[in-house]
PDB file of C-alpha atoms in Angstrom:
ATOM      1  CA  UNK A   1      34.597  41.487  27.927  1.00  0.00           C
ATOM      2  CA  UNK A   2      37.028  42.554  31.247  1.00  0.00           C
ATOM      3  CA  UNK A   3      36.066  41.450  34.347  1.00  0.00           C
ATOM      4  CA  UNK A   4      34.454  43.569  37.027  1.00  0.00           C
ATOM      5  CA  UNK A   5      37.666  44.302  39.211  1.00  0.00           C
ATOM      6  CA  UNK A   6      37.352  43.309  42.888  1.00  0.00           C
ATOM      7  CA  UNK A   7      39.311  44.400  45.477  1.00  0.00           C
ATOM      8  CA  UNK A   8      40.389  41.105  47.665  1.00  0.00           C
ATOM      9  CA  UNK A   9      40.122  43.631  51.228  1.00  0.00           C
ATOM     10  CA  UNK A  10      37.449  45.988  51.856  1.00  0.00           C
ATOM     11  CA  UNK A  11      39.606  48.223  53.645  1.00  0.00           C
ATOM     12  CA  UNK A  12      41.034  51.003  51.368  1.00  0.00           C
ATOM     13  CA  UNK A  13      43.815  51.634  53.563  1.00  0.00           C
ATOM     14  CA  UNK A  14      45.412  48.192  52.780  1.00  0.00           C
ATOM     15  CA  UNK A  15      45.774  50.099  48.791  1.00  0.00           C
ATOM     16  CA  UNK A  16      47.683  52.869  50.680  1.00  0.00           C
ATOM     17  CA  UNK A  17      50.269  50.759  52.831  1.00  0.00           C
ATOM     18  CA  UNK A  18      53.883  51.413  52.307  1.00  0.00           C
ATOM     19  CA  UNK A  19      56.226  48.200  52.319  1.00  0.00           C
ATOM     20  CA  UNK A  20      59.500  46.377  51.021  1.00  0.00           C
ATOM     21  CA  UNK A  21      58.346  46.750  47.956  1.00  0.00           C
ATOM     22  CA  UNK A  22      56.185  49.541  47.111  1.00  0.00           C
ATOM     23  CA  UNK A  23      58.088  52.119  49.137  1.00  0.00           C
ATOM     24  CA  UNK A  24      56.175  55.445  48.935  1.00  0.00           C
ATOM     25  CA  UNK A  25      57.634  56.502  51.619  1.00  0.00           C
ATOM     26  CA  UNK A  26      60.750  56.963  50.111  1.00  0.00           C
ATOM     27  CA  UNK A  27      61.980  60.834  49.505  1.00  0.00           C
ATOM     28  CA  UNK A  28      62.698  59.852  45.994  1.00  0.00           C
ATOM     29  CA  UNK A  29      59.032  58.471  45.607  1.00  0.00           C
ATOM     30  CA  UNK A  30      57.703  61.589  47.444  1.00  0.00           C
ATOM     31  CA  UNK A  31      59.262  64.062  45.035  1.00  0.00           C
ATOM     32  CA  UNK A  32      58.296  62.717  42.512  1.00  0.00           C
ATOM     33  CA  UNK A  33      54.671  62.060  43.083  1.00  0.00           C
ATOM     34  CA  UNK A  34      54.977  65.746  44.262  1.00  0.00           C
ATOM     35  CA  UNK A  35      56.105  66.806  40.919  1.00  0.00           C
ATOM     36  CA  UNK A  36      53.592  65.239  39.556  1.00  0.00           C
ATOM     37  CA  UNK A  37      50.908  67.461  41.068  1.00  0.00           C
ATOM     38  CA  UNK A  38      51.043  70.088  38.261  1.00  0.00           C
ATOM     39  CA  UNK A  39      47.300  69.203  38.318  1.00  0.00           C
ATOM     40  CA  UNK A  40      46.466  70.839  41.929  1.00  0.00           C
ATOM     41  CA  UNK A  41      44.354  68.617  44.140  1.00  0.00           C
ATOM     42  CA  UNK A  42      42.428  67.048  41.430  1.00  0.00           C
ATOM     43  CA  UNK A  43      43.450  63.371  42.395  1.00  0.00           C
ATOM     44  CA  UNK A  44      42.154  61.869  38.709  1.00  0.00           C
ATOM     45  CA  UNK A  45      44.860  64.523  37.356  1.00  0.00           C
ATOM     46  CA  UNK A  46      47.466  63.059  39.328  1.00  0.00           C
ATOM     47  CA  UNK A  47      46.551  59.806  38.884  1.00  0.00           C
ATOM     48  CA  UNK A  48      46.576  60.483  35.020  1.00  0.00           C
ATOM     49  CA  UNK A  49      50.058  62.390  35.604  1.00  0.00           C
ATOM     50  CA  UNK A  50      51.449  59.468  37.595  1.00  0.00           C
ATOM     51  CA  UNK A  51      50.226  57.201  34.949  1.00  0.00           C
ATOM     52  CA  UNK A  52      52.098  58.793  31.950  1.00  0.00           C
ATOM     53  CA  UNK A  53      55.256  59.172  33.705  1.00  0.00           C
ATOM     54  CA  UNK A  54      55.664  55.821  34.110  1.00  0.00           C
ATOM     55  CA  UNK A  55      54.255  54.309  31.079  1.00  0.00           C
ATOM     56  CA  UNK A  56      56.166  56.960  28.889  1.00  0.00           C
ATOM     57  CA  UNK A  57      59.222  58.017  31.547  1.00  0.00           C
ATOM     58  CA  UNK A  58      60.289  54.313  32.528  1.00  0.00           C
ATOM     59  CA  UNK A  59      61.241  51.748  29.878  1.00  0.00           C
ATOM     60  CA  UNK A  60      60.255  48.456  29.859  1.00  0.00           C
ATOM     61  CA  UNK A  61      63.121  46.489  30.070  1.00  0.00           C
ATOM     62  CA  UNK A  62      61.714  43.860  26.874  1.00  0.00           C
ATOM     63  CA  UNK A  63      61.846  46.889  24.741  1.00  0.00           C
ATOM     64  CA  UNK A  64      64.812  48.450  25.839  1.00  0.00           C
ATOM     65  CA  UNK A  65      67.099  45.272  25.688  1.00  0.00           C
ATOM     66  CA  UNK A  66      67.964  46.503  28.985  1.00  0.00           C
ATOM     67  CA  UNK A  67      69.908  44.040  31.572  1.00  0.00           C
ATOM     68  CA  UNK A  68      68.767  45.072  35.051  1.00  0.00           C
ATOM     69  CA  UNK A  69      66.531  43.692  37.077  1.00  0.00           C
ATOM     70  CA  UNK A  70      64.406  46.408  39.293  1.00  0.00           C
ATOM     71  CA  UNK A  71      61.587  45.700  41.566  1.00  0.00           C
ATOM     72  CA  UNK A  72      61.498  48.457  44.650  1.00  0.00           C
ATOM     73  CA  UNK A  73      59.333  50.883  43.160  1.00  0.00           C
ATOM     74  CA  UNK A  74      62.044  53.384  44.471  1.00  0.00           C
ATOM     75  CA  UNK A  75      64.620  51.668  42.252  1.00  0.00           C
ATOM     76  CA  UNK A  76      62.500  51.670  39.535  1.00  0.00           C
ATOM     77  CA  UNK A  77      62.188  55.324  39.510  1.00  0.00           C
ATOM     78  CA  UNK A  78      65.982  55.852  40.307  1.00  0.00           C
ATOM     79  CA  UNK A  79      66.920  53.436  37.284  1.00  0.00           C
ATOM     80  CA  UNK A  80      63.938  54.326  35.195  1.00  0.00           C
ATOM     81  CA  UNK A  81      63.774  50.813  33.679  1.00  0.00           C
ATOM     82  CA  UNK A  82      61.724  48.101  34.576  1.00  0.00           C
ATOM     83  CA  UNK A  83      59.090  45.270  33.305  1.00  0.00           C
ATOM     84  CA  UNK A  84      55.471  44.879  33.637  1.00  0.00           C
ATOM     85  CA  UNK A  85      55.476  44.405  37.215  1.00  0.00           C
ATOM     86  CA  UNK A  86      58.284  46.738  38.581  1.00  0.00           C
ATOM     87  CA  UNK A  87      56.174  49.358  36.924  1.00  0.00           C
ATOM     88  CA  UNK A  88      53.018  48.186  38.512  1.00  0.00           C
ATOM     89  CA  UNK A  89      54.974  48.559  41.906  1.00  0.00           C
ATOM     90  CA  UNK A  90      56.262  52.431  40.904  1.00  0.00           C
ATOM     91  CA  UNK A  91      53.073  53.291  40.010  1.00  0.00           C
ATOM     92  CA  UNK A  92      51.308  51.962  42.908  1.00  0.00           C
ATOM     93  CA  UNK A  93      53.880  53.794  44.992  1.00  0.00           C
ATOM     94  CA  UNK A  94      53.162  56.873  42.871  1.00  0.00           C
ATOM     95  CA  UNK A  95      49.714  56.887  43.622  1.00  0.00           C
ATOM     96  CA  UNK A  96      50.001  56.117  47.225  1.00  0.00           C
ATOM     97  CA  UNK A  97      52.013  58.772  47.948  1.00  0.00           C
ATOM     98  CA  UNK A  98      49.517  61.014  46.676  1.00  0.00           C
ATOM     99  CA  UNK A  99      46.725  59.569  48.980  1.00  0.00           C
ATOM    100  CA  UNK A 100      45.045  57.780  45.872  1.00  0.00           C
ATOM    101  CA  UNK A 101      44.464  54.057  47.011  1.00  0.00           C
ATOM    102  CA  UNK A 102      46.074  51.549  44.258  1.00  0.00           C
ATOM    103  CA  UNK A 103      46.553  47.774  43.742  1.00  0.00           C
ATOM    104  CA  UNK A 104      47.902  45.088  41.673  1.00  0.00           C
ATOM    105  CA  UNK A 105      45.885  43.034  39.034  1.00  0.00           C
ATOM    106  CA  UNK A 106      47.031  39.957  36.739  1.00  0.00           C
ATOM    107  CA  UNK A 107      46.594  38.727  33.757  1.00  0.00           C
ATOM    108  CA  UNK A 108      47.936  35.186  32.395  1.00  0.00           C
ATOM    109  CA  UNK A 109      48.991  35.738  28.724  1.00  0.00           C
ATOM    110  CA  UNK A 110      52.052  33.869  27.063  1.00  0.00           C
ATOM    111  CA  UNK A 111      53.333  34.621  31.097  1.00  0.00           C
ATOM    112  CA  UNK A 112      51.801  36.437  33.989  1.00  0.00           C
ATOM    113  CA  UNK A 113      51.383  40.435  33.050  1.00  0.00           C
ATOM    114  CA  UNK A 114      50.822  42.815  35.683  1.00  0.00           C
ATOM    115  CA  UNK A 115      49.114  45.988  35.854  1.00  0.00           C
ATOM    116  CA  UNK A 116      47.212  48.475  38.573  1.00  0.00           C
ATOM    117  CA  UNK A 117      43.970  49.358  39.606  1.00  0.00           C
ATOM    118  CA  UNK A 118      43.129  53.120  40.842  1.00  0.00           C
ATOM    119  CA  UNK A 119      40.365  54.078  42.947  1.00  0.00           C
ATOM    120  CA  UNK A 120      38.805  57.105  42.078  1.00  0.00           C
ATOM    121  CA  UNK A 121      35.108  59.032  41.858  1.00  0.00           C
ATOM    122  CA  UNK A 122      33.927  56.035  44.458  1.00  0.00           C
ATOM    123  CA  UNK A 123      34.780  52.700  42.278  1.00  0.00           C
ATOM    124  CA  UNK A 124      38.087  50.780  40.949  1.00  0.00           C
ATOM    125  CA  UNK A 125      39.361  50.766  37.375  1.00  0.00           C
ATOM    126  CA  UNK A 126      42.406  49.062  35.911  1.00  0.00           C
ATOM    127  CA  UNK A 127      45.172  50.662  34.451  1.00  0.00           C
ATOM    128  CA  UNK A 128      48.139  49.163  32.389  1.00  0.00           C
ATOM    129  CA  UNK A 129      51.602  51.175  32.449  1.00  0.00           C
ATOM    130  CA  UNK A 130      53.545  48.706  30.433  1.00  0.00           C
ATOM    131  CA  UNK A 131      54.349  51.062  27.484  1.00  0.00           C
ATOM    132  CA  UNK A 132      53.075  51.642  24.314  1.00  0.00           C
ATOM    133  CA  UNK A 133      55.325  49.147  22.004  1.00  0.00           C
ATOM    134  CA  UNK A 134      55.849  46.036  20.633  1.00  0.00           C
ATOM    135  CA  UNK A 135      52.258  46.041  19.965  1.00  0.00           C
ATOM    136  CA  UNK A 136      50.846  47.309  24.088  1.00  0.00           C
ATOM    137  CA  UNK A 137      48.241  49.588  23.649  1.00  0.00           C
ATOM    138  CA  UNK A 138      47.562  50.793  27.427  1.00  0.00           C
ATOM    139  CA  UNK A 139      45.594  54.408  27.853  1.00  0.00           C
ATOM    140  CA  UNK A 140      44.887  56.424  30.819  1.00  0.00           C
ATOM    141  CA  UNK A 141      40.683  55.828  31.070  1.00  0.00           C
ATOM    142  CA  UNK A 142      38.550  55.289  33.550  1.00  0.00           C
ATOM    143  CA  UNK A 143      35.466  55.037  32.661  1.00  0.00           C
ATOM    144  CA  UNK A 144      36.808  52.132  29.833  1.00  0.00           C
ATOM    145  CA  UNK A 145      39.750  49.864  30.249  1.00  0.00           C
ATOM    146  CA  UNK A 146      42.357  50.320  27.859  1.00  0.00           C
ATOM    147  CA  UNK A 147      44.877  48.296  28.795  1.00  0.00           C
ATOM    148  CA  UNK A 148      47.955  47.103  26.993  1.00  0.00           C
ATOM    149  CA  UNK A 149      46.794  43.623  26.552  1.00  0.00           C
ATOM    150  CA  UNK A 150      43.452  42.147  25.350  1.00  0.00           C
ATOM    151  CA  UNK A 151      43.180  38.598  26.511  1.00  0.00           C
ATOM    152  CA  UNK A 152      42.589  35.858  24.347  1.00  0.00           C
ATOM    153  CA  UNK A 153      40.683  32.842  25.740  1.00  0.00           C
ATOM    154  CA  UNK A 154      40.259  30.846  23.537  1.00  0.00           C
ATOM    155  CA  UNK A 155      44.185  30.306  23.148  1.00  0.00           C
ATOM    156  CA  UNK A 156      43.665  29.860  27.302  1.00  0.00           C
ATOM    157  CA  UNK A 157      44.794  33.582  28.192  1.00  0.00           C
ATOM    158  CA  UNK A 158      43.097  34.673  31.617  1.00  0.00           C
ATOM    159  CA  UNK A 159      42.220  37.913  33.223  1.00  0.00           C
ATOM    160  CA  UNK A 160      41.994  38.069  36.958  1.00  0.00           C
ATOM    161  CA  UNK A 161      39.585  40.117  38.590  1.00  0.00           C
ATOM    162  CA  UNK A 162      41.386  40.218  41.889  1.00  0.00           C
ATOM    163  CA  UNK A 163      42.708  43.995  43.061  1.00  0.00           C
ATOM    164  CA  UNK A 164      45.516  42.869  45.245  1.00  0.00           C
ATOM    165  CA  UNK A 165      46.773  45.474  47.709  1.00  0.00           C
ATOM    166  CA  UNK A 166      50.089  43.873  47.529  1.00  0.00           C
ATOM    167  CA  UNK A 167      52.511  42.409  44.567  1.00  0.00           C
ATOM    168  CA  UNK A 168      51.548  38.835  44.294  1.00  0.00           C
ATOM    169  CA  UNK A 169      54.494  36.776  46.277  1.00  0.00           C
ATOM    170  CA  UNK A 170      55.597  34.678  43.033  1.00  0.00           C
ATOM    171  CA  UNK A 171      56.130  37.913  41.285  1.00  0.00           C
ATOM    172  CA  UNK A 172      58.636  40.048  44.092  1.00  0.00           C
ATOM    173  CA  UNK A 173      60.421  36.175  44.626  1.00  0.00           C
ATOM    174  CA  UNK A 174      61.263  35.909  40.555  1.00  0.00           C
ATOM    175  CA  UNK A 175      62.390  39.417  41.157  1.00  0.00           C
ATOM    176  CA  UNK A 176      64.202  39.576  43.900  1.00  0.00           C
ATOM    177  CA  UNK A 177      66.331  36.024  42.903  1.00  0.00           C
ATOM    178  CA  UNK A 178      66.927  36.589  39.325  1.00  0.00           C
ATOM    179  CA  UNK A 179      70.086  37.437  38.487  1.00  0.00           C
ATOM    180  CA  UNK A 180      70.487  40.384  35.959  1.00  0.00           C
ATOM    181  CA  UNK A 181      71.835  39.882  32.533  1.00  0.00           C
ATOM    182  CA  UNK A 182      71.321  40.041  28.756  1.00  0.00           C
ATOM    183  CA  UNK A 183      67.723  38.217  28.400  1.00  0.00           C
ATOM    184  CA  UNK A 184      66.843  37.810  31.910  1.00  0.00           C
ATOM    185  CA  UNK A 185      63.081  37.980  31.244  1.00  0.00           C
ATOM    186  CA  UNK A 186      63.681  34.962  28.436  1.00  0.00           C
ATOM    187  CA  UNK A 187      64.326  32.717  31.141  1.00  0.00           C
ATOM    188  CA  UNK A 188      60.994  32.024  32.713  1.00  0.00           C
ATOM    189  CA  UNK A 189      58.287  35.000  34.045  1.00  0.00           C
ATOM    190  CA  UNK A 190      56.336  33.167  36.248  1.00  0.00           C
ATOM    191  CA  UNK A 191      52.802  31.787  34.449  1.00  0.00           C
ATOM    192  CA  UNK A 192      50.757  31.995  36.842  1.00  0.00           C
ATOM    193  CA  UNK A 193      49.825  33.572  40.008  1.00  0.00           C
TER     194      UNK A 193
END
């Protein structure tokens, strides 16, 4: 069973901030969250708009064999290639642009996975953007998580419940100093938050 998500501030505004690394603020960012609106106002629309286009519009870079590293959600979206996390930062970025408060959740698998959590109708639910291969099975749903991952503890997996309203630091520093390159994720995600 998933853990009840919990938000680590009480202040929604901290899941609407703009910073370093989830740069809604961006004109890239804001055109594209406003081309996502083909839904009107409805913001669980959008949110399930934002959702697909970067789950289905941005590669994961494990799939793709790709060699960049990305982790400004603005470069994600400009390179359209990213892993687990830089796509947790370009959707957050999606979403905040749009007004709909978002955060960052963990889990610890054979390395640290990272996904979002959305708050909509009133409560927070978790939503994983990783991309639908090499056997992720992530769905837009709110009302059920569907997320790419299960976790397996007794092989010592762990799901966080935290809702961070800000990439956790060990994630953006792997980012920001690894160097890109045939295999770069091979070389040590970080385990652990």
């Amino acid at each position: 069973m998933s853990p009840v998500p919990s938000p680590t501030s009480d202040r929604l505004s901290d899941y609407l901030t703009a910073d370093a690394v989830v740069d809604h603020e961006h004109p890239a960012i804001r055109a594209r969250a406003d081309a996502l609106r083909t839904a009107g106002d409805d913001p669980v629309q959008q949110a399930k708009a934002a959702f697909l286009f970067v789950r289905d519009e941005v590669a994961h870079v494990i799939d793709a064999g790709d060699p960049r590293v990305t982790w400004r959600a603005s470069d994600v979206l400009r390179e359209r290639v990213g892993i687990c996390y830089a796509k947790a930062h370009l959707l957050a970025a999606l979403l905040r642009a749009q007004g709909i408060p978002a955060g960052f959740c963990y889990q610890e698998l054979s390395a640290l996975h990272g996904l979002n959590a959305v708050y909509l109708h009133g409560r927070w639910s978790r939503l994983d953007a990783r991309g639908n291969r090499t056997g992720a099975s992530g769905e837009f749903s709110l009302d059920e998580e569907k997320l790419a991952w299960p976790v397996d503890t007794a092989a010592g997996e762990r799901d966080h419940p935290e809702i961070h309203p800000a990439p956790a630091p060990v994630v953006v520093d792997f980012l920001m100093s690894t160097e890109p390159g045939p295999g770069w994720y091979e070389k040590g995600l970080p385990g652990s938050l």
